[in-house]
Short mmCIF file of C-alpha atoms and ligand atoms in Angstrom, two decimals:
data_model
loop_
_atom_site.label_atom_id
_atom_site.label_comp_id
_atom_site.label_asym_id
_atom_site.label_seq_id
_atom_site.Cartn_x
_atom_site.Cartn_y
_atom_site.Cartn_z
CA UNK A 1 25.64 -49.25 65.90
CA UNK A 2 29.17 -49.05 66.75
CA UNK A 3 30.33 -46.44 69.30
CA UNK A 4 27.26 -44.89 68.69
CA UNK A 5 27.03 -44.64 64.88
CA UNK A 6 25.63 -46.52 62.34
CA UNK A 7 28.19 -47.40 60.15
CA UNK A 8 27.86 -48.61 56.47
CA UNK A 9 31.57 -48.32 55.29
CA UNK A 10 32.90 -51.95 55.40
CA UNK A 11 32.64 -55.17 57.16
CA UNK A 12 36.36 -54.62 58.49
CA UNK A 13 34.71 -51.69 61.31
CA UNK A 14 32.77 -54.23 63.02
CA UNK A 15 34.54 -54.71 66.88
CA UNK A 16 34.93 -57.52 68.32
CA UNK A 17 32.31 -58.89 70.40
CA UNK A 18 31.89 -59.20 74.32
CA UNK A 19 32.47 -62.95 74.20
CA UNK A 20 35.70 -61.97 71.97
CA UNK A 21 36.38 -60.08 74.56
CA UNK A 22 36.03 -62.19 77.18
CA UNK A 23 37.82 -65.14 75.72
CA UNK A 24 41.03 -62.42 75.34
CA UNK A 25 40.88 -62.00 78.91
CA UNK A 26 41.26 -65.60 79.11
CA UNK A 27 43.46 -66.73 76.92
CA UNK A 28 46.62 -69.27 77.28
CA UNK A 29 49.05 -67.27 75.34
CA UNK A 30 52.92 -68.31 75.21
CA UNK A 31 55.90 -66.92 73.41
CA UNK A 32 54.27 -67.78 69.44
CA UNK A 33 58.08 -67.83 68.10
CA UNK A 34 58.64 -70.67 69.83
CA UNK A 35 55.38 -72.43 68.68
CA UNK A 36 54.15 -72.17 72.98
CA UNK A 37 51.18 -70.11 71.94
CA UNK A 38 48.13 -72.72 72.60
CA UNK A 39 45.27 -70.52 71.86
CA UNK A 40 47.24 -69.59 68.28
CA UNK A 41 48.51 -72.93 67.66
CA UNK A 42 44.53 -74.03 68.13
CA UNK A 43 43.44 -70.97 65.89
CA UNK A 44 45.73 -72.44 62.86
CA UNK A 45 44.86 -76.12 63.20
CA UNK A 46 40.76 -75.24 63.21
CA UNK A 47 41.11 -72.91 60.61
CA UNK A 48 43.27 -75.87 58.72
CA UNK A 49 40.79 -78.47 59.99
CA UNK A 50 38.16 -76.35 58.51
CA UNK A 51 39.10 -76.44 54.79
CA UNK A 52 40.29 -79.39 54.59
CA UNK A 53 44.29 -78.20 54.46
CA UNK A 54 47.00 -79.37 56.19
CA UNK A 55 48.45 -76.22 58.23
CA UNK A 56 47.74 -73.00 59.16
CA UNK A 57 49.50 -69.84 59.64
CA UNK A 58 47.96 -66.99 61.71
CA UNK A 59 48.89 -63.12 60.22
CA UNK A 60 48.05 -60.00 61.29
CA UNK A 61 46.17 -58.85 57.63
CA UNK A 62 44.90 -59.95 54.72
CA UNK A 63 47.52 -58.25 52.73
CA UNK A 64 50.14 -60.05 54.74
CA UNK A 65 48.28 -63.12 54.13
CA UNK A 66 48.55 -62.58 50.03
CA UNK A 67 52.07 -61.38 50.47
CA UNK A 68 53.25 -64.21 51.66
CA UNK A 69 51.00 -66.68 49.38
CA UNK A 70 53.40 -64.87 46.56
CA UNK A 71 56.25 -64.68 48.17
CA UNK A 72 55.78 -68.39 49.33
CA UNK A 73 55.11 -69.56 45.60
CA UNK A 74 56.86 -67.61 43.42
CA UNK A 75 60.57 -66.90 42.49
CA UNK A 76 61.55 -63.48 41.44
CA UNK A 77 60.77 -62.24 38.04
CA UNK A 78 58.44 -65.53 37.46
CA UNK A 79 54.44 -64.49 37.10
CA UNK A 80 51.08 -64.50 38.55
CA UNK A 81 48.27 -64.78 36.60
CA UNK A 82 45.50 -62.80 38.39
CA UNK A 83 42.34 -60.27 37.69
CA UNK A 84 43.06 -56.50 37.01
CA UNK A 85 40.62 -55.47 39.60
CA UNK A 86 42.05 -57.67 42.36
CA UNK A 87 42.95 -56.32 46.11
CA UNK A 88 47.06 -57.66 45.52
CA UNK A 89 47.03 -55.08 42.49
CA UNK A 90 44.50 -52.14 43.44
CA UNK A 91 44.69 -52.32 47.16
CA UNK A 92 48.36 -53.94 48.51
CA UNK A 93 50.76 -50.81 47.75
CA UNK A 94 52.59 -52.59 45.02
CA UNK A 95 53.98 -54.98 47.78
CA UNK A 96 54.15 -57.64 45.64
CA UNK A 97 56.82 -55.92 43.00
CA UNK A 98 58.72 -54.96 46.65
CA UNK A 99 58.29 -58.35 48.44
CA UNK A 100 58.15 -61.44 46.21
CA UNK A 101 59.19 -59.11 43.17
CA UNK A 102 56.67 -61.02 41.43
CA UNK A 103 55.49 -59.70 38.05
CA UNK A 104 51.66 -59.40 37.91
CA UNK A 105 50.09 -60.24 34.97
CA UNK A 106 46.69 -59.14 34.70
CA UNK A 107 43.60 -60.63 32.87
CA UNK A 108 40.74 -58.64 32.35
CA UNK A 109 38.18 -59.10 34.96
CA UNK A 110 34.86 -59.92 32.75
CA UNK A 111 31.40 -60.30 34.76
CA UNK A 112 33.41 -61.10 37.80
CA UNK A 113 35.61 -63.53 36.25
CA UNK A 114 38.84 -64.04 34.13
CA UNK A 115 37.56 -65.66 31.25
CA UNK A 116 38.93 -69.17 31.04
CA UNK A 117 40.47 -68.88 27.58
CA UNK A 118 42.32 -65.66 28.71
CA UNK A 119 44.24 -67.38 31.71
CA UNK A 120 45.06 -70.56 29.36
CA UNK A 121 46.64 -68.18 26.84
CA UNK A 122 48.34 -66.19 29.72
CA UNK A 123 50.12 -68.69 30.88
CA UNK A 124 53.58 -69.13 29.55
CA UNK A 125 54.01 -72.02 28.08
CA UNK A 126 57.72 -73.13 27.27
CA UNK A 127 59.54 -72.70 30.75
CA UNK A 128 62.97 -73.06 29.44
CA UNK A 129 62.59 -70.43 26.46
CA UNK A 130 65.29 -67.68 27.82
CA UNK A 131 63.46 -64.93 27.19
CA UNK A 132 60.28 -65.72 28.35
CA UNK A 133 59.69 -65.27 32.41
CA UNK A 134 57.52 -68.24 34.00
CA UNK A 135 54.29 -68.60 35.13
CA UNK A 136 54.15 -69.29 38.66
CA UNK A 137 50.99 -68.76 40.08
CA UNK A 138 47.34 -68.27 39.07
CA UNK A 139 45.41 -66.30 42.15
CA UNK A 140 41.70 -65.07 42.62
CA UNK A 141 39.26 -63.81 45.04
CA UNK A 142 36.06 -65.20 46.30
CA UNK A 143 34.74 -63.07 46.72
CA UNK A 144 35.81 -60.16 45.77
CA UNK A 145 35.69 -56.83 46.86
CA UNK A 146 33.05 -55.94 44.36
CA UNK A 147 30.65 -57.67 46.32
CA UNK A 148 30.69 -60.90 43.87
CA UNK A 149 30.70 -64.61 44.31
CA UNK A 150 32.78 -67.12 41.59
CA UNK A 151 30.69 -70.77 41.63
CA UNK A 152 32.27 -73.84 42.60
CA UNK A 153 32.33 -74.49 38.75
CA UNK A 154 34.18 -71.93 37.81
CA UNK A 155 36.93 -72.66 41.01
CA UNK A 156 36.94 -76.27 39.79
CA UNK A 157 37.83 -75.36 36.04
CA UNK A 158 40.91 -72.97 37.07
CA UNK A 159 42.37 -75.46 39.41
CA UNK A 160 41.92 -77.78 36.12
CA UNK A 161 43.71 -75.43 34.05
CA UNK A 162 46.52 -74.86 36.90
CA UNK A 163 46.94 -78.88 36.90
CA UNK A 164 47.22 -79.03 33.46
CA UNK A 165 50.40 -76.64 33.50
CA UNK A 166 51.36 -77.82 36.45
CA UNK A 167 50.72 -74.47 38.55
CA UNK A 168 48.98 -73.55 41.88
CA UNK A 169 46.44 -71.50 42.69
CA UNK A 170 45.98 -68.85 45.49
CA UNK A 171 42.09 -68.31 46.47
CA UNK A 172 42.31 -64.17 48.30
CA UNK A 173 39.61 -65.65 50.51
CA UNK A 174 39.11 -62.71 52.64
CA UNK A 175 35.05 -63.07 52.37
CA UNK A 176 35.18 -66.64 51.47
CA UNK A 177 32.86 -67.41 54.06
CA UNK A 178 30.22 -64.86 52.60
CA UNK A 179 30.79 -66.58 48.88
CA UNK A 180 30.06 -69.95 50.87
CA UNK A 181 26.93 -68.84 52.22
CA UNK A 182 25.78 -67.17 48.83
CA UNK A 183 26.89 -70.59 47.12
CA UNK A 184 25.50 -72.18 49.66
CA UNK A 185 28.40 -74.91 50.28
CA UNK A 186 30.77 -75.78 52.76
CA UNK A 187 33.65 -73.82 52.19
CA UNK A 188 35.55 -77.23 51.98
CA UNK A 189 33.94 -77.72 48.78
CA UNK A 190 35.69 -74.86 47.31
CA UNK A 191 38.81 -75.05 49.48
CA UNK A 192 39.14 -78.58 47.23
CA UNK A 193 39.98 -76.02 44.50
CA UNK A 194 42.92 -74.27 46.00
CA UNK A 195 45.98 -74.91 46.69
CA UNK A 196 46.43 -71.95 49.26
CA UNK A 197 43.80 -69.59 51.01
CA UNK A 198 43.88 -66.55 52.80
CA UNK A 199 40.92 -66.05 54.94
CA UNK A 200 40.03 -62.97 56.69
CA UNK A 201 39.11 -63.13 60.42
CA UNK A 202 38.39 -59.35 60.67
CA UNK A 203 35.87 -58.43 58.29
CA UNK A 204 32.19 -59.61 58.56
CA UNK A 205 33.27 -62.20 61.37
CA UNK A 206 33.92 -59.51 64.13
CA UNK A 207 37.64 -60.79 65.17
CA UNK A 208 39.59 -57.29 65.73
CA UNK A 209 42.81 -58.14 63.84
CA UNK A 210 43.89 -61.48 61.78
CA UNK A 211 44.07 -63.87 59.10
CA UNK A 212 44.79 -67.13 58.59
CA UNK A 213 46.78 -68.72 55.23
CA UNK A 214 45.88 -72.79 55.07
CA UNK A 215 47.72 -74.66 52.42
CA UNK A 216 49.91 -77.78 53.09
CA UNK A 217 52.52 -78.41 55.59
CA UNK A 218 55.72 -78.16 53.76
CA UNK A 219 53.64 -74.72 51.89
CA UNK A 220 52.90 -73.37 55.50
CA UNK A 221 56.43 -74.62 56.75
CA UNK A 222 58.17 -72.01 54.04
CA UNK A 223 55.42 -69.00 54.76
CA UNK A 224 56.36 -69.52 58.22
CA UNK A 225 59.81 -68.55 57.98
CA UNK A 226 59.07 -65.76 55.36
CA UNK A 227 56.37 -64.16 57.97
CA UNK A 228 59.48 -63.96 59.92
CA UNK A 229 61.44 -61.77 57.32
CA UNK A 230 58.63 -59.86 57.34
CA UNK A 231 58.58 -58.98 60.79
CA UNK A 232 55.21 -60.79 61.50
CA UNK A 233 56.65 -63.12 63.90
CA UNK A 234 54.49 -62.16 66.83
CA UNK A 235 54.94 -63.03 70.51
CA UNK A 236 51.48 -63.72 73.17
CA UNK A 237 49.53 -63.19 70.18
CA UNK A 238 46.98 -66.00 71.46
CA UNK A 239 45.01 -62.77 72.65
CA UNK A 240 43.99 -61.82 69.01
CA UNK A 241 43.85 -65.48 67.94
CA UNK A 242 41.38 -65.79 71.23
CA UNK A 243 39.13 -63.78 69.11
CA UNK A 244 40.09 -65.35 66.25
CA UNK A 245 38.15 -68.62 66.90
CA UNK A 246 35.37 -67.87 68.12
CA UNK A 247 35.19 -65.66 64.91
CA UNK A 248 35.68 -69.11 62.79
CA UNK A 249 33.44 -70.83 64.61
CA UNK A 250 31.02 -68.79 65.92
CA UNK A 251 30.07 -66.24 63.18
CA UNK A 252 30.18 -67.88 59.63
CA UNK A 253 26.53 -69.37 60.49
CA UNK A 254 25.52 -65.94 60.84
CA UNK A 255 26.28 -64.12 57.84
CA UNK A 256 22.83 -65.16 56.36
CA UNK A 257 21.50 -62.64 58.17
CA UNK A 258 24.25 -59.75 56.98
CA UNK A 259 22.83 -61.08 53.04
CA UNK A 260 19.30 -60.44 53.91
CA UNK A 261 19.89 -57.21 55.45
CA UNK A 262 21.69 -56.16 52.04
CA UNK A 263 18.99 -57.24 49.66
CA UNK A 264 16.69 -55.62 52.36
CA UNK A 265 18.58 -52.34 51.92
CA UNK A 266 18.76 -52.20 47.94
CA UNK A 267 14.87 -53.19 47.69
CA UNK A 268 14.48 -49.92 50.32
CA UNK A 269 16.89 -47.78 48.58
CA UNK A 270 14.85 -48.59 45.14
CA UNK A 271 12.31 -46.17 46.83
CA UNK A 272 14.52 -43.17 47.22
CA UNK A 273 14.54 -40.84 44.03
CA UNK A 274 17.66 -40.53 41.84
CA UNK A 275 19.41 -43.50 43.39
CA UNK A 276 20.05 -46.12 40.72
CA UNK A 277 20.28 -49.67 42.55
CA UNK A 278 22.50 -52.68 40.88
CA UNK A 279 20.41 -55.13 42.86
CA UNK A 280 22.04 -57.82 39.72
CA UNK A 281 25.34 -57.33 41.41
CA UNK A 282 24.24 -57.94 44.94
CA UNK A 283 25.40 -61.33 46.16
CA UNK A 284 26.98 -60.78 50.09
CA UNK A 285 26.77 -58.07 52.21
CA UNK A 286 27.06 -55.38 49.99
CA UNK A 287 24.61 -52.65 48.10
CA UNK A 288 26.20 -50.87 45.04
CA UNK A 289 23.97 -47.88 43.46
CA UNK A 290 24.70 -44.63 41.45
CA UNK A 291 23.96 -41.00 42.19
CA UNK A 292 21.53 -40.01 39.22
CA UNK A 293 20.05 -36.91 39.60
CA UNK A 294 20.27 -37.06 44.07
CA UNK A 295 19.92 -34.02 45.22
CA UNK A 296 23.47 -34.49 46.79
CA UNK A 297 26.32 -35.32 45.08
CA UNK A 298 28.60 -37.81 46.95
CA UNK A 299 31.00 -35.49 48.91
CA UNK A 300 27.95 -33.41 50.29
CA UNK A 301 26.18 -36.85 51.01
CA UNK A 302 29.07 -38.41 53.19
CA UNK A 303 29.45 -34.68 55.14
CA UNK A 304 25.09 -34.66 55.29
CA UNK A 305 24.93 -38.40 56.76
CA UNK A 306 28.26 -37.89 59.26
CA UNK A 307 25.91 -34.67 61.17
CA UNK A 308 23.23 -37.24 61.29
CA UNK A 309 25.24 -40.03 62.81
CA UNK A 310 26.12 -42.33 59.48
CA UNK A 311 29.30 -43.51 58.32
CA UNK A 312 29.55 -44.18 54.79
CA UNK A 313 32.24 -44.16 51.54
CA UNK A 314 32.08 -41.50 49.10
CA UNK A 315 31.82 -43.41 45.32
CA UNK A 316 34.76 -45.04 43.78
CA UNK A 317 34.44 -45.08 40.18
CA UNK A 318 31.09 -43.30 40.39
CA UNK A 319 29.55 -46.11 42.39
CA UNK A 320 28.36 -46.06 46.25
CA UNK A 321 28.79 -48.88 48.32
CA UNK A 322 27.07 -49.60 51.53
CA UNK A 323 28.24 -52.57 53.09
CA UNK A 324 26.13 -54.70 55.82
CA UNK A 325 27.36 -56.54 58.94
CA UNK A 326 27.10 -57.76 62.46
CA UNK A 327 26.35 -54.12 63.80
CA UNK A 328 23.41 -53.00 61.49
CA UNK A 329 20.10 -53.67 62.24
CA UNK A 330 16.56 -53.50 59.67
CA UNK A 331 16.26 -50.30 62.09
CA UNK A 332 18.86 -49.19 61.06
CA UNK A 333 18.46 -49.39 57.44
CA UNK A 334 15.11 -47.97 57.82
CA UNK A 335 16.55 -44.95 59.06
CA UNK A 336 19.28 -44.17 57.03
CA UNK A 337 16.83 -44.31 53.96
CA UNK A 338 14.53 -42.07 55.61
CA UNK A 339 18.02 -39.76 55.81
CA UNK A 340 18.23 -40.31 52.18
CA UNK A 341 14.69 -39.58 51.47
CA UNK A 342 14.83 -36.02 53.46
CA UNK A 343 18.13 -35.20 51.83
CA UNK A 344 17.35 -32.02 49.90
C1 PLP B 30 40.08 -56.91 52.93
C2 PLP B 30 40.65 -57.70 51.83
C3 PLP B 30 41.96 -58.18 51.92
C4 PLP B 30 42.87 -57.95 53.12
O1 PLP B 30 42.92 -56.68 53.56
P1 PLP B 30 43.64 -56.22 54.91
O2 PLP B 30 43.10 -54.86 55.09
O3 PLP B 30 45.10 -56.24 54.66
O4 PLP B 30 43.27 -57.16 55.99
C5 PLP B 30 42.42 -58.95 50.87
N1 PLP B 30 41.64 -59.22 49.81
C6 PLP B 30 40.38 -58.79 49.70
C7 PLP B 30 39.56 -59.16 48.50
C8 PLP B 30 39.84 -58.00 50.71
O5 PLP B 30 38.59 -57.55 50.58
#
């Protein structure tokens, strides 16, 4: 429950938790401009520490995080190689046409991957033909926002295409904890594959605002002066990164429990009539399934479950997507597919 509702819309509702909000209270904070913030400076060297990077720079979002990967690593007019379904095309405002005035160039997104052969004959390959633009950047999530999880293998084959032309790669982290505890791994294993990561401290790890982008020194040295044309230079902001680490360190061990609560609520929503479940495509935290035949359709479902008390996402692209986290409960699930069952 949060304030009193259940709350199946995304991992990024979850508030932070009373020790977050103790350790807040308490935090050393300092003037982060000048580098005197302890409790950020501590945030960005654990988060660093943790994927075995150099440096680490502490941002408000995830889309600031991405932002500044691009603007960081690529010139204007030069490309990024990246899949059409990705959050830096679908769900970052065009920002990086605005910002880094990148050009995007999309690869089909097949099973949850860019096929190999695609990127490799994506990439531009004779950097001083004049009318060609160059490649720049290859970029991916793990995992994504479709709920699914790229293995080490495949991470480990696009860095070796990136080497090969002599191009880094971007991992949109934002759940990469969740694809590390599907996979299985310490995230350091697939951090090996990356030159940059943006990891998401708000989503399923309770933190109230943040990110962190790890890369290398001199990488984080640049992104540290273009957070500052951006405006994100922030002042005590040790308050939020208070929350920040105990999210790191505290919650990753826990998201276990967010997975078996999903697979919990697709085998329970396999019961409910005219609900089509894609249990295939459920990795992390999140349940897709289709309306097929429900009495509802999914406007009338999102007004019926708000009267009883449940927050959930109409469908995008005809699919439903309930999402699982440190606020919902087996209780919880049980009653919301009761709701579903009544639903007439
Ligand atoms: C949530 C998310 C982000 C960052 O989103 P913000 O709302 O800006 O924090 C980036 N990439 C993916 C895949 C995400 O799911």
């Amino acid at each position: 429950m949060i304030n009193g509702k259940i709350d199946f819309r995304s991992d990024t509702v979850t508030v932070p938790t009373e020790e977050m909000r103790k350790a807040m209270y308490q935090a050393v904070v300092g003037d982060d401009v000048y580098g005197d913030d302890e409790t950020v400076n501590e945030l960005e060297r654990l988060t660093a520490q943790r994927f075995g990077k150099e440096a680490g720079l502490f941002v408000p979002t995830g889309t600031m995080s991405n932002q500044l990967a691009l603007f960081t690593h690529v010139q204007r007019g030069e490309e990024v190689i990246l899949p059409d379904n990705c959050h830096i095309i679908v769900h970052e405002a065009g920002a990086a046409a605005i910002i880094a005035a990148a050009q995007l160039r999309s690869i089909p997104n097949i099973g949850g991957e860019m096929p190999l052969d695609l990127v490799k004959q994506y990439i531009r390959k004779d950097p001083n033909d004049i009318h060609q633009p160059r490649t720049a950047l290859i970029t991916y999530e793990n995992a994504d926002s479709d709920g699914q999880v790229r293995s080490v293998k495949y991470m480990k084959e696009i860095k070796e295409v990136a080497v090969r032309y002599n191009l880094p790669v971007h991992v949109d982290g934002a759940r990469i904890f969740n694809a590390a505890t599907y996979l299985n791994v310490d995230v350091k294993e697939m951090a090996q594959y990356a030159d940059t990561i943006s990891i998401c401290l708000s989503k399923g790890l309770c933190a109230p605002v943040g990110s962190v982008l790890v890369g290398s020194k001199e990488f984080i040295a640049l992104a540290r002066r273009k957070r500052k044309i951006l405006g994100g230079g922030m002042r005590q902001v040790g308050i939020l990164a208070a929350a920040g680490i105990l999210a790191l360190q505290e919650m990753p061990q826990r998201l276990q429990a967010d997975h078996d609560n999903a697979k919990y609520l697709a085998t329970r929503l396999k019961e409910v009539k005219g609900l089509e479940v894609y249990e295939e495509r459920q990795q992390i935290n999140m349940v897709f399934f289709r309306l097929k035949n429900y009495p509802l359709d999914s406007a009338a479902l999102v007004r019926y479950m708000a009267v009883n008390g449940v927050r959930i996402n109409g469908e995008d692209n005809g699919m439903m997507r309930f999402v699982t986290h440190y606020y919902v409960s087996q209780k919880e699930i049980d009653q919301v597919v009761q709701l579903l069952k009544d639903a007439k």
